[in-house]
Coordinates of C-alpha atoms in Angstrom, one line a residue:
M782 CA -5.4 45.4 -20.7
S783 CA -7.1 43.0 -23.2
F784 CA -10.0 40.8 -22.5
S785 CA -7.7 37.8 -22.9
N786 CA -5.5 39.1 -20.2
D787 CA -8.5 39.6 -17.9
V788 CA -9.3 36.0 -18.4
R789 CA -5.7 34.9 -17.6
Q790 CA -5.7 37.1 -14.5
E791 CA -8.9 35.5 -13.2
I792 CA -7.7 32.0 -14.0
C793 CA -4.4 32.5 -12.2
S794 CA -6.2 33.6 -9.0
S795 CA -8.3 30.4 -8.9
V796 CA -5.6 27.8 -9.0
N797 CA -5.3 27.3 -5.3
D798 CA -5.0 23.7 -4.2
K799 CA -2.8 20.6 -4.9
D800 CA -5.1 18.9 -7.5
R801 CA -5.8 22.1 -9.3
R802 CA -2.1 23.0 -9.5
F803 CA -1.2 19.6 -10.8
A804 CA -4.0 19.6 -13.5
C805 CA -3.4 23.2 -14.5
L806 CA 0.4 22.6 -15.0
Y807 CA -0.4 19.5 -17.0
G808 CA -2.5 21.6 -19.4
M809 CA 0.2 24.2 -19.7
L810 CA 2.9 21.6 -20.3
L811 CA 1.0 19.5 -22.8
F812 CA 0.1 22.5 -25.0
C813 CA 3.3 24.5 -24.6
R814 CA 5.7 25.4 -27.4
T815 CA 8.5 22.8 -26.9
L816 CA 8.0 19.5 -25.1
N817 CA 10.6 16.8 -25.3
R818 CA 12.9 14.8 -22.9
E819 CA 15.8 17.2 -23.6
H820 CA 14.1 20.5 -23.3
I821 CA 10.7 22.0 -22.2
C822 CA 9.9 25.6 -23.1
F823 CA 6.8 27.4 -22.0
Q824 CA 6.3 30.7 -23.9
S825 CA 3.6 33.4 -23.5
E826 CA 3.1 37.1 -24.2
S827 CA 1.5 37.2 -20.8
R828 CA 3.9 37.6 -17.9
V829 CA 1.1 36.6 -15.6
S830 CA 0.9 33.2 -17.4
A831 CA 4.6 32.7 -17.3
Q832 CA 4.7 33.6 -13.5
L833 CA 2.0 31.0 -12.8
F834 CA 3.9 28.4 -14.8
C835 CA 7.0 28.9 -12.7
S836 CA 4.9 28.9 -9.5
L837 CA 3.1 25.7 -10.4
F838 CA 6.3 24.1 -11.5
E839 CA 7.9 24.8 -8.2
A840 CA 4.8 23.6 -6.3
V841 CA 4.7 20.3 -8.2
F842 CA 8.4 19.6 -8.8
R843 CA 10.1 21.6 -6.1
K844 CA 12.3 23.3 -8.6
K845 CA 12.6 27.0 -9.5
L846 CA 12.5 28.2 -13.0
S847 CA 13.4 31.7 -14.2
I848 CA 11.6 33.9 -16.8
T849 CA 13.6 35.3 -19.7
E850 CA 12.1 38.1 -21.8
H851 CA 12.6 38.8 -25.5
T852 CA 11.2 41.8 -27.3
R853 CA 9.9 41.1 -30.8
K854 CA 10.2 43.4 -33.8
N855 CA 6.6 44.5 -33.2
G856 CA 7.4 45.6 -29.7
I857 CA 5.6 42.7 -27.9
I858 CA 7.5 41.1 -25.1
L859 CA 7.7 37.3 -25.1
C860 CA 8.2 35.5 -21.8
S861 CA 9.9 32.1 -21.8
C862 CA 10.4 29.5 -19.0
D863 CA 12.9 26.7 -19.8
T864 CA 14.0 23.5 -18.2
D865 CA 17.1 21.5 -18.5
G866 CA 17.3 17.8 -19.7
D867 CA 17.2 16.2 -16.2
T868 CA 14.1 18.2 -15.2
A869 CA 12.4 17.4 -18.5
Q870 CA 12.9 13.7 -17.9
E871 CA 11.3 14.1 -14.5
V872 CA 8.3 15.9 -16.0
F873 CA 7.9 13.1 -18.6
Q874 CA 7.9 10.5 -15.9
K875 CA 5.5 12.3 -13.5
Y876 CA 2.9 13.1 -16.2
R877 CA 3.4 9.9 -18.1
L878 CA 4.1 11.8 -21.3
S879 CA 4.7 10.1 -24.6
D880 CA 7.9 10.4 -26.7
N881 CA 6.0 10.1 -30.0
K882 CA 3.0 12.4 -29.8
R883 CA 1.2 14.5 -27.3
L884 CA -2.1 13.1 -26.0
I885 CA -4.4 14.1 -23.2
D886 CA -4.4 11.3 -20.5
S887 CA -7.7 11.8 -18.7
E888 CA -6.6 9.3 -16.0
I889 CA -4.0 11.9 -14.8
I890 CA -6.6 14.5 -14.2
A891 CA -9.0 14.3 -11.3
T892 CA -12.7 14.5 -12.4
N893 CA -13.2 17.8 -10.6
S894 CA -10.0 19.3 -12.1
L895 CA -10.9 18.9 -15.8
G896 CA -11.9 22.6 -15.9
V897 CA -8.6 23.8 -14.5
F898 CA -6.7 21.5 -16.9
T899 CA -8.5 23.3 -19.7
A900 CA -7.6 26.6 -18.0
G901 CA -4.0 25.6 -18.3
V902 CA -4.5 24.8 -22.0
F903 CA -5.9 28.4 -22.4
L904 CA -2.9 29.9 -20.6
A905 CA -0.6 28.0 -22.9
C906 CA -2.2 28.6 -26.3
G907 CA -5.6 30.3 -25.9
S908 CA -7.0 33.7 -26.6
V909 CA -10.4 35.4 -26.7
N910 CA -11.4 38.5 -28.6
D911 CA -12.9 41.6 -27.0
P912 CA -16.7 40.8 -26.9
N913 CA -17.3 44.4 -28.0
K914 CA -15.8 43.6 -31.3
E915 CA -16.4 39.9 -32.0
Y916 CA -17.3 36.6 -30.3
H917 CA -14.3 34.4 -30.9
L918 CA -12.2 32.2 -28.6
E919 CA -9.5 29.9 -29.9
F920 CA -6.7 27.5 -28.9
A921 CA -3.6 27.3 -31.2
C922 CA -2.6 23.7 -30.5
P923 CA 0.9 22.3 -31.2
E924 CA -0.4 19.0 -32.7
E925 CA -3.4 17.8 -34.6
G926 CA -4.2 15.0 -32.2
L927 CA -4.3 17.4 -29.3
A928 CA -6.6 19.7 -31.3
Q929 CA -9.1 16.9 -31.9
Q930 CA -9.0 15.7 -28.3
L931 CA -9.6 19.3 -27.0
A932 CA -12.5 19.8 -29.4
T933 CA -14.0 16.5 -28.1
L934 CA -13.4 17.6 -24.5
L935 CA -15.2 20.9 -25.1
G936 CA -18.0 19.0 -26.9
D937 CA -18.5 16.9 -23.8
I938 CA -19.5 20.0 -21.8
G939 CA -21.9 21.2 -24.5
V940 CA -19.6 23.6 -26.2
T941 CA -19.6 23.7 -30.0
A942 CA -15.9 23.8 -31.1
K943 CA -14.5 23.5 -34.6
T944 CA -11.0 22.9 -35.9
V945 CA -9.1 24.5 -38.7
V946 CA -5.4 24.6 -39.9
R947 CA -4.1 28.2 -40.1
R948 CA -0.5 28.9 -41.1
G949 CA 0.5 25.4 -40.2
Q950 CA -1.1 25.5 -36.8
H951 CA -4.1 23.4 -35.6
I952 CA -6.7 25.8 -34.3
V953 CA -9.7 24.9 -32.1
Y954 CA -12.1 27.8 -32.2
I955 CA -15.5 28.7 -30.7
K956 CA -17.7 31.4 -32.2
G957 CA -21.1 31.5 -30.4
S958 CA -21.4 33.8 -27.4
E959 CA -23.1 31.2 -25.3
S960 CA -20.5 28.6 -26.0
I961 CA -17.8 31.1 -25.1
E962 CA -19.6 31.9 -21.9
D963 CA -19.8 28.2 -21.0
T964 CA -16.1 27.8 -21.8
L965 CA -15.0 30.8 -19.7
T966 CA -17.1 29.5 -16.8
F967 CA -15.7 26.0 -17.2
I968 CA -12.1 27.3 -17.0
G969 CA -12.8 29.4 -13.9
A970 CA -13.3 32.8 -15.4
S971 CA -16.8 33.5 -14.1
Q972 CA -16.3 37.2 -13.7
C973 CA -15.2 37.5 -17.3
T974 CA -18.3 35.5 -18.3
L975 CA -20.5 38.1 -16.5
E976 CA -18.6 40.8 -18.3
L977 CA -19.2 39.1 -21.7
M978 CA -22.9 38.7 -20.9
N979 CA -23.3 42.3 -19.9
T980 CA -21.6 43.4 -23.1
K981 CA -23.9 41.2 -25.1
I982 CA -27.0 42.7 -23.3
Y983 CA -25.7 46.2 -24.0
K984 CA -25.0 45.4 -27.7
D985 CA -28.5 43.9 -28.1
I986 CA -30.1 47.0 -26.5
R987 CA -28.0 49.3 -28.7
N988 CA -28.8 47.3 -31.9
K989 CA -32.5 47.3 -31.0
A990 CA -32.4 51.1 -30.5
N991 CA -30.7 51.5 -33.8
R992 CA -33.3 49.4 -35.5
I993 CA -36.1 51.4 -34.0
A994 CA -34.4 54.7 -35.0
N995 CA -33.9 53.4 -38.5
C996 CA -37.5 52.3 -38.7
D997 CA -38.6 55.7 -37.4
A998 CA -36.5 57.5 -39.9
A999 CA -37.9 55.3 -42.7
N1000 CA -41.4 56.0 -41.6
I1001 CA -40.7 59.8 -41.5
D1002 CA -39.2 59.6 -45.0
K1003 CA -42.3 57.8 -46.2
V1004 CA -44.7 60.3 -44.6
V1005 CA -42.7 63.3 -46.0
K1006 CA -42.6 61.7 -49.5
A1007 CA -46.4 61.1 -49.4
A1008 CA -47.0 64.6 -48.2
M1009 CA -44.9 66.1 -51.0
K1010 CA -46.9 64.2 -53.6
Q1011 CA -50.1 65.4 -51.9
I1012 CA -48.9 69.0 -52.0
D1013 CA -47.9 68.7 -55.7
D1014 CA -51.4 67.5 -56.4
I1015 CA -53.0 70.2 -54.4
K1016 CA -50.9 73.0 -56.0
L1017 CA -51.7 71.6 -59.5
I1018 CA -55.4 71.7 -58.7
D1019 CA -55.2 75.2 -57.2
H1020 CA -53.3 76.5 -60.3
A1021 CA -55.7 74.7 -62.8
V1022 CA -59.1 75.2 -61.3
G1023 CA -58.6 76.8 -57.9
L1024 CA -59.2 75.2 -54.4
D1025 CA -62.4 77.1 -54.1
T1026 CA -64.0 74.8 -56.7
L1027 CA -63.5 71.9 -54.3
S1028 CA -66.0 70.6 -51.8
D1029 CA -65.7 71.9 -48.3
E1030 CA -64.3 68.6 -47.0
L1031 CA -61.7 68.4 -49.7
R1032 CA -60.7 72.0 -49.5
E1033 CA -60.2 71.8 -45.7
V1034 CA -58.0 68.7 -45.9
A1035 CA -56.0 70.3 -48.8
Q1036 CA -55.4 73.5 -46.9
L1037 CA -54.3 71.6 -43.8
R1038 CA -51.7 69.7 -45.9
L1039 CA -50.4 72.8 -47.5
D1040 CA -49.9 74.4 -44.1
N1041 CA -48.5 71.3 -42.4
I1042 CA -46.1 69.1 -44.5
D1043 CA -45.0 67.1 -41.5
M1044 CA -48.5 66.3 -40.2
S1045 CA -49.6 62.6 -40.3
L1046 CA -52.9 61.5 -41.7
Q1047 CA -54.2 60.8 -38.2
E1048 CA -53.2 64.2 -37.0
I1049 CA -54.9 65.9 -39.9
G1050 CA -58.0 63.9 -39.2
E1051 CA -58.0 65.0 -35.6
T1052 CA -57.5 68.7 -36.6
L1053 CA -60.4 68.9 -39.0
S1054 CA -63.5 70.9 -38.0
E1055 CA -65.3 67.6 -37.9
P1056 CA -62.6 65.0 -36.9
I1057 CA -62.4 61.8 -39.0
S1058 CA -60.3 58.7 -38.9
R1059 CA -56.9 58.2 -40.7
S1060 CA -58.6 56.1 -43.4
G1061 CA -61.1 58.8 -43.9
V1062 CA -58.3 61.4 -44.5
N1063 CA -56.5 59.0 -46.8
H1064 CA -59.8 58.5 -48.8
R1065 CA -60.0 62.3 -49.3
F1066 CA -56.4 62.6 -50.5
K1067 CA -57.1 59.8 -53.0
K1068 CA -59.9 61.9 -54.4
L1069 CA -57.5 64.8 -54.7
A1070 CA -54.9 62.6 -56.4
K1071 CA -57.5 61.3 -58.9
L1072 CA -58.5 64.9 -59.7
A1073 CA -54.9 65.9 -60.2
D1074 CA -54.2 62.9 -62.5
E1075 CA -57.2 63.9 -64.6
I1076 CA -55.9 67.4 -64.9
R1077 CA -52.5 66.1 -65.9
G1078 CA -54.0 63.7 -68.5
G1079 CA -56.3 66.4 -69.9
S1080 CA -59.5 64.4 -69.1
Y1081 CA -60.7 66.7 -66.3
E1082 CA -64.1 68.3 -67.0
K1083 CA -65.3 71.2 -64.9

């Protein structure tokens, strides 16, 4: 089951009183596929949404609707709920719908039912991506005016929503995880909000762990690269003049490096017969590097 379906399931279980049923059905009707005085058609790929539409319609209008199913070429089943002309006329009268264009009439919705109205809109034309993949919630609105009104409504609750036209459809979309969390909570899907938040926490921890691992790997590569350069210098010195010509302190640090390619400067400093700091070890390797460069350049004098 997809995350969108989880949201729909939770919404459907929360529409449980007269005002909420009326407001939710209003959202589903206003944003459904076909809405005119001759015919109303609510369509959804979610049977749960279609069943709720029929249930709400019966509760508000005392009329039963049936669900017809059509299998698309891609194998997805589309559920449709249709009304006849007389019933459509009754719907237009009860919800004071306009013949010319669809508009949200806030006077029809009780103040405490605005969230469930928006839930109805989501059931009619909304979808939300799996938060494991992407933070994206959108509404595919049937008309431009509705898209603008919906974006404004979401803005009133502090949600940043934008609009775009995609393949002839007016899309209202939300990208930020926090705005999606606020929207899901607003439409009554608080459990899905918690699931999204948990997913985000897990992703943040995983990303942080990956960054640390990458940083550690980079540091290891840096240490090994430096150690290889030091070993090249030491071998050159040994071949050219012999390590026994070095001072005791340089010879000891050179031998430790030859024997321990993966040892850090701090570890070398702690292993010396007379321990010194990391910077002290680094200073000795700089002396060895200078000596090796002199040998390579032919300027070394015994």
